[in-house]
Coordinates of C-alpha atoms and ligand atoms in Angstrom, one line a residue:
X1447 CA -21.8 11.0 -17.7
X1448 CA -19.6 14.2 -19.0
X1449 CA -18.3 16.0 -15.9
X1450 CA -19.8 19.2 -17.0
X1451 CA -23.4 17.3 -16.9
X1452 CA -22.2 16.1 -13.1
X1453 CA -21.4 19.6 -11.9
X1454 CA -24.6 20.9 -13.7
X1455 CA -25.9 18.3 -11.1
X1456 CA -24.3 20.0 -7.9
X1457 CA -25.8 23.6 -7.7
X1458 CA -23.4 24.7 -5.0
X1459 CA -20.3 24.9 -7.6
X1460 CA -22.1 27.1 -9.8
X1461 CA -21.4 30.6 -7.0
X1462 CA -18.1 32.7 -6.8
X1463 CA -16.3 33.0 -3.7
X1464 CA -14.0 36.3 -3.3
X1465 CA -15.3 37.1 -6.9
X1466 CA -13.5 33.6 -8.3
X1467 CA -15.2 30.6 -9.5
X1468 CA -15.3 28.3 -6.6
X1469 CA -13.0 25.0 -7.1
X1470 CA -14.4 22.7 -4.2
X1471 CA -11.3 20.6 -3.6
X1472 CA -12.4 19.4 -0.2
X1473 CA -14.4 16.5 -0.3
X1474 CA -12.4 13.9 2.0
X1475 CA -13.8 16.0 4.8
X1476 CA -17.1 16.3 3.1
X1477 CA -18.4 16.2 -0.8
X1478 CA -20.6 18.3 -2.0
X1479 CA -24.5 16.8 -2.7
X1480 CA -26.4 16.6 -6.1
X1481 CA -29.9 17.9 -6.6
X1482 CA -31.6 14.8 -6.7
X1483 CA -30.0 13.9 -2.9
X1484 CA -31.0 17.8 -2.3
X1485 CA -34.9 16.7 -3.8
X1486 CA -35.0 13.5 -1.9
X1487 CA -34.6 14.7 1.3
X1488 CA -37.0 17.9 0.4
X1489 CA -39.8 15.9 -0.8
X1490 CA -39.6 13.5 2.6
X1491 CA -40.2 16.5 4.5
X1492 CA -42.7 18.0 2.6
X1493 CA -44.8 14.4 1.9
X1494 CA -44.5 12.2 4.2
X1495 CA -42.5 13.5 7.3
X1496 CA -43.4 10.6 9.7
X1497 CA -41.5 8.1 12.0
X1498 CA -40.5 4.6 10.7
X1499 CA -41.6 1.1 12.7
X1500 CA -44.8 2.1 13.9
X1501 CA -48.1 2.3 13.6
X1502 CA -50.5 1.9 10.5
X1503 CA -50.8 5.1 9.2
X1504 CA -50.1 5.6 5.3
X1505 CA -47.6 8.5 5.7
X1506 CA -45.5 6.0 8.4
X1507 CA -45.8 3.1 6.2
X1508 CA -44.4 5.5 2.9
X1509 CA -41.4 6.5 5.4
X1510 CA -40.5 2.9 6.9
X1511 CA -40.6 1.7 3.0
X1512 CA -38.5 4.2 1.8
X1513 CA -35.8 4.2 5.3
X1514 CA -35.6 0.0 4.3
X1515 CA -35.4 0.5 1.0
X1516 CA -32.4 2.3 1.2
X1517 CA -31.1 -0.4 3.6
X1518 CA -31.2 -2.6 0.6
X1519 CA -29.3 0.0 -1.7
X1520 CA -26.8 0.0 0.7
X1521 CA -26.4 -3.8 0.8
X1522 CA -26.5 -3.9 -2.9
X1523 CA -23.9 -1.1 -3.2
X1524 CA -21.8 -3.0 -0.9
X1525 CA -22.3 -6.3 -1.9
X1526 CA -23.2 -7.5 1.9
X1527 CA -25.4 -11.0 1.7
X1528 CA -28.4 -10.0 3.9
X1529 CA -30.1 -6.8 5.1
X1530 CA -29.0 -8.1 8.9
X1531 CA -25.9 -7.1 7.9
X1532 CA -26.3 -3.5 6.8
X1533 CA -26.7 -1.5 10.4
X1534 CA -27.7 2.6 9.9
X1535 CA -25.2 4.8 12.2
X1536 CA -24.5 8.4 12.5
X1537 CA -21.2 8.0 10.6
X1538 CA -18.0 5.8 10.4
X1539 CA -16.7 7.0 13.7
X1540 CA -20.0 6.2 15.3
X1541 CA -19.7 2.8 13.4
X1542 CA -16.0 2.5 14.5
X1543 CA -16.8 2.7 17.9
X1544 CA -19.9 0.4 17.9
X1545 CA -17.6 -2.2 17.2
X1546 CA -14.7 -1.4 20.1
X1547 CA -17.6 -0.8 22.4
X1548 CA -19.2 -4.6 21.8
X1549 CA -17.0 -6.3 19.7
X1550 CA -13.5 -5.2 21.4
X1551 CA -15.0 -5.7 25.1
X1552 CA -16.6 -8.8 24.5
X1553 CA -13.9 -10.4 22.9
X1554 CA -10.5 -9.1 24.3
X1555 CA -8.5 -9.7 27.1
X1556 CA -5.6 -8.8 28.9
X1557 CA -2.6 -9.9 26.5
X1558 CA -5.0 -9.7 23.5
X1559 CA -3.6 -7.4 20.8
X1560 CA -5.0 -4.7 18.3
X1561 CA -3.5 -4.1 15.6
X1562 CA -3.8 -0.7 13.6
X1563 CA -1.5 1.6 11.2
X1564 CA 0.3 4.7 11.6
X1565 CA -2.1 6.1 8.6
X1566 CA -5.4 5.6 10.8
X1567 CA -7.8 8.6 11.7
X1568 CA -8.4 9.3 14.8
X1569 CA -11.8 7.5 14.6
X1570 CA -9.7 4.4 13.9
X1571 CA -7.3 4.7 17.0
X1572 CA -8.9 6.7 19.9
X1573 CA -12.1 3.7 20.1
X1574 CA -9.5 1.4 20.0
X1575 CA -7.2 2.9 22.8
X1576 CA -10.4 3.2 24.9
X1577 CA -11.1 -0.8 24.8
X1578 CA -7.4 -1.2 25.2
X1579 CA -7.9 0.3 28.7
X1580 CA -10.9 -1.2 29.5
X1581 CA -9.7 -4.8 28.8
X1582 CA -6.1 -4.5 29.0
X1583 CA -5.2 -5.6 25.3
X1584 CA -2.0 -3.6 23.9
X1585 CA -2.0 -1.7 20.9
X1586 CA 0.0 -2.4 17.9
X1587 CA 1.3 -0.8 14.9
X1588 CA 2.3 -1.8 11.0
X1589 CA 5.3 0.2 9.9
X1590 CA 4.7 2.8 7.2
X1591 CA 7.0 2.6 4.5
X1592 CA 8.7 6.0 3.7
X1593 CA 6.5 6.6 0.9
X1594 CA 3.0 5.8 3.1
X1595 CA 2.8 2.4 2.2
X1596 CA 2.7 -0.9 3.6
X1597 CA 4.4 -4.0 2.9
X1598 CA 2.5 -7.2 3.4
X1599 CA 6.1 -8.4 4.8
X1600 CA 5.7 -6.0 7.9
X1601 CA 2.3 -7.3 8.0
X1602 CA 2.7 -10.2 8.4
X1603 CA 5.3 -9.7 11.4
X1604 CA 2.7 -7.7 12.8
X1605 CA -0.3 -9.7 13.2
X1606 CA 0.4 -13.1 15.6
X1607 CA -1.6 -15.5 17.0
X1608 CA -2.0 -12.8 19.6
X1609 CA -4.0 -10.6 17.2
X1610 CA -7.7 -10.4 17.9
X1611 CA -8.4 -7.1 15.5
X1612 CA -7.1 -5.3 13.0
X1613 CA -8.4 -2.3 12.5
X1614 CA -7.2 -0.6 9.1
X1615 CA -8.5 2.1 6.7
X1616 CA -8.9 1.4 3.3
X1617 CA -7.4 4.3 1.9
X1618 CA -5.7 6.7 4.0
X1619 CA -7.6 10.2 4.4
X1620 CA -3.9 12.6 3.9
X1621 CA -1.5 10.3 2.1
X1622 CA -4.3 8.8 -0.1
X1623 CA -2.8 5.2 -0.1
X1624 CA -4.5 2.1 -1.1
X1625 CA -4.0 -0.5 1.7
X1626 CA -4.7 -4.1 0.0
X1627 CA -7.3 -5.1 2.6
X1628 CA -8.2 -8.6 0.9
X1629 CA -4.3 -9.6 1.4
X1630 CA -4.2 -8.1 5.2
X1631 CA -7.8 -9.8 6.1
X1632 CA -6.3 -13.2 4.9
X1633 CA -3.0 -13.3 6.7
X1634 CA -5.7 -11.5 10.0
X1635 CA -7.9 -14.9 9.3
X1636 CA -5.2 -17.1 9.4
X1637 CA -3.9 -15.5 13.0
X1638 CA -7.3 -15.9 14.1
X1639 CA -7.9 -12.0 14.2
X1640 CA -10.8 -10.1 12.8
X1641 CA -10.4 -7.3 10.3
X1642 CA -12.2 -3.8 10.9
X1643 CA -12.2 -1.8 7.7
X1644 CA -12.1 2.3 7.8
X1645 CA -14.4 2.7 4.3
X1646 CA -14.6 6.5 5.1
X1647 CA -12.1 7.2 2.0
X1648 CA -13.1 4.1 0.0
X1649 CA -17.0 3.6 -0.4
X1650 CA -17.6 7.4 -2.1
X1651 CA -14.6 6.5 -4.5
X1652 CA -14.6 2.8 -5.7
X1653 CA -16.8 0.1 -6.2
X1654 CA -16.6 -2.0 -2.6
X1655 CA -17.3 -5.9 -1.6
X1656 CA -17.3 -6.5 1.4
X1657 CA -17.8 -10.4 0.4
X1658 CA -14.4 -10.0 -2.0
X1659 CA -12.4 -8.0 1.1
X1660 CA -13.7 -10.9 3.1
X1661 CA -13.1 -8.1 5.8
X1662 CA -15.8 -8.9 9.4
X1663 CA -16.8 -5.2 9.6
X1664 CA -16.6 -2.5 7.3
X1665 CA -17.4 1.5 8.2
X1666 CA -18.4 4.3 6.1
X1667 CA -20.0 7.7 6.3
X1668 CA -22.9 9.0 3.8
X1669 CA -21.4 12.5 4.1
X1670 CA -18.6 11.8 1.6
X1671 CA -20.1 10.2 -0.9
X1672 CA -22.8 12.9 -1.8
X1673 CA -25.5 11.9 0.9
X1674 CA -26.1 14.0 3.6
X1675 CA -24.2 14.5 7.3
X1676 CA -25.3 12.3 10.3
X1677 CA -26.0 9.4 8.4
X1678 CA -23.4 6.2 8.2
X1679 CA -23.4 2.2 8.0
X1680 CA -21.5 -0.1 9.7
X1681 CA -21.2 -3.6 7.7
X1682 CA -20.4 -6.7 9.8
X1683 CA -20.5 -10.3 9.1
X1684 CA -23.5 -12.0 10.6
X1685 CA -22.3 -14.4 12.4
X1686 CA -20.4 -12.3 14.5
X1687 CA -23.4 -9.4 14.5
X1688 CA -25.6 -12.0 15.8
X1689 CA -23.3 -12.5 19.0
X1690 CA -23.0 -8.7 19.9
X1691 CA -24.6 -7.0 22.3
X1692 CA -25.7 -3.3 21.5
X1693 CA -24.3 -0.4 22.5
X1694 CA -27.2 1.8 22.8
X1695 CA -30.6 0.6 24.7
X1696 CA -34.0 2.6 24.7
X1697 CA -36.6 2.6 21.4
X1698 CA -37.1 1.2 18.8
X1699 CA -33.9 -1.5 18.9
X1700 CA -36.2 -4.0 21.3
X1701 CA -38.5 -6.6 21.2
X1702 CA -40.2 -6.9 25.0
X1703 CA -39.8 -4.7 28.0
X1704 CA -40.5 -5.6 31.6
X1705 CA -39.5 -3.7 34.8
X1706 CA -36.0 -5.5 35.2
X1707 CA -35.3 -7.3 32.1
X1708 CA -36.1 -6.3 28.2
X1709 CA -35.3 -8.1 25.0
X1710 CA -33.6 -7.1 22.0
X1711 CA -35.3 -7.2 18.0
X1712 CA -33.3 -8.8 15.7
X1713 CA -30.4 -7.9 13.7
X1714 CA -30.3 -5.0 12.0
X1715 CA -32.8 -3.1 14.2
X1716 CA -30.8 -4.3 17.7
X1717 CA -28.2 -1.6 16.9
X1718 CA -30.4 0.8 15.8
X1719 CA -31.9 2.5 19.2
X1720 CA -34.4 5.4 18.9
X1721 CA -35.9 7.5 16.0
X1722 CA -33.8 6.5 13.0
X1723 CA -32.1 9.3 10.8
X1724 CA -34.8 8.5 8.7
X1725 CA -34.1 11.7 6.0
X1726 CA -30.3 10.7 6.0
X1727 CA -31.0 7.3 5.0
X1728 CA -33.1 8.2 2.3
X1729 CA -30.8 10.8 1.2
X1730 CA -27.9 7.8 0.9
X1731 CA -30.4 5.8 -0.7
X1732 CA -30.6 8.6 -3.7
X1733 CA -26.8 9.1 -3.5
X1734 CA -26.1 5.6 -4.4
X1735 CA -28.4 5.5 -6.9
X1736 CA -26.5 8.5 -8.1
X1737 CA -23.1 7.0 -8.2
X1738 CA -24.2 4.1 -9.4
X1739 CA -25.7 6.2 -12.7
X1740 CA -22.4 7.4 -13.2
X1741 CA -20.2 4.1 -12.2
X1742 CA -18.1 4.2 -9.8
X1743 CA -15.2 2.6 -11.8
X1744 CA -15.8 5.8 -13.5
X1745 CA -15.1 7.5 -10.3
X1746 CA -11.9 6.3 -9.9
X1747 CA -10.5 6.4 -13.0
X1748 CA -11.8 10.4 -13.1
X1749 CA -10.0 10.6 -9.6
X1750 CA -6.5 9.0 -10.5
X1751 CA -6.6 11.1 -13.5
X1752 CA -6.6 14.1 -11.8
X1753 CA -4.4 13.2 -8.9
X1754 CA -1.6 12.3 -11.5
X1755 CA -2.3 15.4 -13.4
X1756 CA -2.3 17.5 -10.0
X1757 CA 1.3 15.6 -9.1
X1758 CA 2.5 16.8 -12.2
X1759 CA 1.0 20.3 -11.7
X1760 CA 2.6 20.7 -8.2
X1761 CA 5.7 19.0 -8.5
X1762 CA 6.9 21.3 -11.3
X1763 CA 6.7 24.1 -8.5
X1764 CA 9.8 24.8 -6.6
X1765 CA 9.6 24.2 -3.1
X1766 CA 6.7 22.3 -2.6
X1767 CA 7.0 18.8 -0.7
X1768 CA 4.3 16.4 -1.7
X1769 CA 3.6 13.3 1.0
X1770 CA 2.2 9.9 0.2
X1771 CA 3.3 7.3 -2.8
X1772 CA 4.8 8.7 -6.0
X1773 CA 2.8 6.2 -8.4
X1774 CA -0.2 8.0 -8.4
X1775 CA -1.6 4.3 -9.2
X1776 CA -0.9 3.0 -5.3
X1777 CA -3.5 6.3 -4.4
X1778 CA -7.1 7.6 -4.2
X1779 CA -7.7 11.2 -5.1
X1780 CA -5.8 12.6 -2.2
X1781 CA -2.9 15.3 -2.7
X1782 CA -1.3 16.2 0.6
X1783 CA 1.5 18.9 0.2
X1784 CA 3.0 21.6 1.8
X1785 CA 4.8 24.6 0.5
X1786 CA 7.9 25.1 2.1
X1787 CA 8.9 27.5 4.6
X1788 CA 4.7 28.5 5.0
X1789 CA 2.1 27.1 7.0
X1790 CA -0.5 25.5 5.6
X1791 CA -3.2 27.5 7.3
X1792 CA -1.4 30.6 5.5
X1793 CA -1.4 28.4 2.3
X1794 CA -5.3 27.4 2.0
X1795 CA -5.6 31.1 3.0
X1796 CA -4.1 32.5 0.2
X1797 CA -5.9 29.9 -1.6
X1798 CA -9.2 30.6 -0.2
X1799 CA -8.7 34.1 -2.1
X1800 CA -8.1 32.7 -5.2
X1801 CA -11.6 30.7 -5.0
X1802 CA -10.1 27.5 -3.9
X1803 CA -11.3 25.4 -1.3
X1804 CA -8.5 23.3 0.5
X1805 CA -8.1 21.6 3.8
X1806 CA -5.2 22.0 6.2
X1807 CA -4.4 21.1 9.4
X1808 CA -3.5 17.5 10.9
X1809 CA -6.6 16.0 9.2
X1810 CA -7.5 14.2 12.2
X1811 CA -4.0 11.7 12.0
X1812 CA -1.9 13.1 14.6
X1813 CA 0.0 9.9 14.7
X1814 CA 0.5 10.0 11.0
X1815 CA 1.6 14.1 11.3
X1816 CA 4.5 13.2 13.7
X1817 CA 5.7 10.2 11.1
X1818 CA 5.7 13.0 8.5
X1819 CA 7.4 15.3 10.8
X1820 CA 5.4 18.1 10.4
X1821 CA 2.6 19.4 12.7
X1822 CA 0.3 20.3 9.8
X1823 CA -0.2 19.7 6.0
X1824 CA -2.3 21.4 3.0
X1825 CA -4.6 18.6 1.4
X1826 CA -6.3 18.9 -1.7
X1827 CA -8.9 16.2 -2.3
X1828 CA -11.2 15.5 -5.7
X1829 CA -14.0 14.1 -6.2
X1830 CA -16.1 12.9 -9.7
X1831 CA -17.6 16.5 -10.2
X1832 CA -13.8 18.1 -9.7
X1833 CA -11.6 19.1 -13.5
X1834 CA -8.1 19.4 -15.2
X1835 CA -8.9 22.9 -14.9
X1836 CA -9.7 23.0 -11.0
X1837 CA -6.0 21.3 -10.9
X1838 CA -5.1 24.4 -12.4
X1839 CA -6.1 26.8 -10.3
X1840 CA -4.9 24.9 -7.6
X1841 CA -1.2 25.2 -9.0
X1842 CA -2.0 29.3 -9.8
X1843 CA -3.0 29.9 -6.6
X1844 CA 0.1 27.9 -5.1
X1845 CA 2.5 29.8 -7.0
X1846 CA 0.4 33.1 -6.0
X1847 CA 0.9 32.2 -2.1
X1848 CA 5.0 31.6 -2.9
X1849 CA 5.6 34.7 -4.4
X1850 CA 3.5 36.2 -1.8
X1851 CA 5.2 34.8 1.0
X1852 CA 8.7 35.2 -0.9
X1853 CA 8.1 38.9 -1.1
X1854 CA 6.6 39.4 3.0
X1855 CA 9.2 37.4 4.6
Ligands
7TS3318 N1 -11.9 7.7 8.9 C1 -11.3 8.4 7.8 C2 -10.3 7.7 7.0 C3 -11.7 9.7 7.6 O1 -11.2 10.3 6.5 C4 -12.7 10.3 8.3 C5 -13.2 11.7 8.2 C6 -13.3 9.5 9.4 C7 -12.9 8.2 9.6 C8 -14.4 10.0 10.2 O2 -15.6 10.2 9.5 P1 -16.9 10.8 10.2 O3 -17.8 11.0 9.0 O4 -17.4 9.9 11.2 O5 -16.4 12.1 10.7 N2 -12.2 12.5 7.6 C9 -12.1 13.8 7.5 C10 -11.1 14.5 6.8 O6 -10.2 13.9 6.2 N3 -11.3 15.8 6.9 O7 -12.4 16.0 7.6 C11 -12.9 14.8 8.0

């Protein structure tokens, strides 16, 4: 599919902000959603609003099939073996923390250790510190090469026999590396250790199997890859599922309740207590089916293209210091940058009056921040409806904020 027939797709581009065609370069935090995502969700309020799992009624039984028939576009899009594997959550950090609440406490124990990055998101460390405490297993962390990458060598001194977890993201959220998950989950295996994958950065961007990663758990969040907020999955391997306790008691996740002891359903509906986010999962349903039109090796070619054309762009501009691998090849659509001298907040300002949407801030990776030493960054992120030509209004309105801060201070 053209990119001008994707955008046609996305009515929120189509609008001027401070009199300038918007460029939406913002989509690691969230991407914007396509009409038919838009329709889906419109059409399940106005036709057959109703709550999933119970009772008879025609509008119900429309509902449940639709909220399960996404469950199985997720498992498709995913590759997971069986449905029991594909668990509905809020969002990867909800999903994150799922596992460190029954996973990480069931399983750990003093001396046991977890094994993370200095790349993670917050959502990928703070769970993780939490179960730490609770159990008294010690955190670890792989080295960062200066670049942002990691070498299976440091890896591999990493993980011991001591490992229980590793908990890793796929691709990092500021530096935009590709960490080779299949490599780190087999050296995990072989350590006995379990691998927890961060998707949040790799499901909206690249075709994902879970069965090829042969990663245990795997999170992502419908937000970012066109569906709407409060809707997530959390993948694990069933085996290991089947063995967990939940995290969250009340409706819907049980199968008989007396006055001091209840039972649980089975896997997935165990971890999934009270009313479901029954519009969000139908939302994600139409999403996939919507990057699955357009291919998502199609995604990330479109994505490395213009993340090497945006390298290019920025690097030709004096005095602006961009983080995260050189070969654009080793990196998602991520560009993480900073213009010397100015504050990023000041930077995505500037920018924001040229029409351009950018993130700044720490991007939720303190940790990482303080390896970069700096306390903030500018981040521009793309996504399959972004162009050469948003690239270059991104570099005009760079060089606008230099000479603008050249001439103030
Ligand atoms: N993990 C990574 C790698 C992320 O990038 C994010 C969100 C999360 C976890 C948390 O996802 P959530 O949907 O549960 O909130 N990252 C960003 C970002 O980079 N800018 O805003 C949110």
């Amino acid at each position: 599919m053209e990119v001008e027939r994707i955008r046609s797709l996305f009515p929120i581009l189509n609008q001027e902000i401070n009199g300038k065609p918007l460029v939406y370069l913002d989509s690691a935090a969230t991407s914007q959603k396509p009409l038919t995502v838009i329709n889906a969700i419109n059409d399940y309020y106005r036709e057959y609003n109703s709550n999933v799992h119970r009772g008879v009624h025609t509008l119900g039984t429309k509902a449940t099939d639709a909220y399960e028939k996404s469950r199985e576009k997720v498992r498709k899009f995913i590759n997971a073996n069986s449905l029991e594997e594909v668990i509905f959550t809020k969002g990867t950090t909800a999903a994150l923390n799922i596992v460190a609440q029954s996973y990480g406490r069931e399983q750990l124990k003093h001396g046991d250790e977890i094994v993370l990055t200095f790349m993670e998101h917050h959502s990928n460390i703070i769970p993780w510190q939490q179960v730490a405490k609770v159990t008294g297993a010690t955190l670890k962390y792989i080295p960062l090469q200066s670049d942002g990458t990691l070498t299976l060598e440091d890896v591999q001194k990493t993980i011991t026999t001591k490992t229980k977890i590793v908990a890793i993201t796929h691709v990092s959220n500021v530096l935009g590396t590709i960490n080779p998950i299949k490599e780190i989950a087999e050296i995990a295996h072989k350590n006995g250790a379990i691998v927890v994958v961060d998707g949040a950065q790799s499901a909206p961007h690249m075709k994902i199997d879970v069965q090829e990663l042969n990663c245990d758990f795997y999170a992502f969040s419908g937000h970012k890859m066109c569906a709407p907020t409060g809707i997530g999955v959390l993948y694990g391997k069933k085996h290991l599922l089947e063995k967990m306790e939940p995290v969250e008691f009340g409706g819907e996740m049980i199968d008989f309740v007396g006055l001091y002891e209840s039972t649980w359903k089975e896997l997935p509906w165990k971890f999934e207590a009270g009313t479901p986010i029954i519009a969000g999962a139908i939302g994600l349903g139409k999403a996939i089916d919507f990057l699955e039109e357009v291919g998502l090796d199609n995604v990330k070619a479109h994505e490395h293209d213009l993340v090497g054309y945006a390298m290019q762009q920025l690097s030709e501009i004096d005095g602006i210091t961009i983080y995260g691998p050189a070969n654009s090849e080793k990196r998602a659509g991520v560009l993480t940058f900073n213009i010397n001298g100015v504050h990023p907040h000041d930077v995505a300002t500037v920018l924001d009056m040229e029409g351009v949407a950018v993130r700044a801030g720490h991007h939720c990776a303190q940790p990482l921040m303080k390896w970069l030493e700096v306390t903030a960054t500018a981040r521009a992120s793309f996504y399959l409806y972004n162009t050469k030509g948003d690239v270059d209004r991104l570099a005009e309105g760079l060089l606008k904020a230099k000479e603008f801060f050249e001439n103030v201070f």
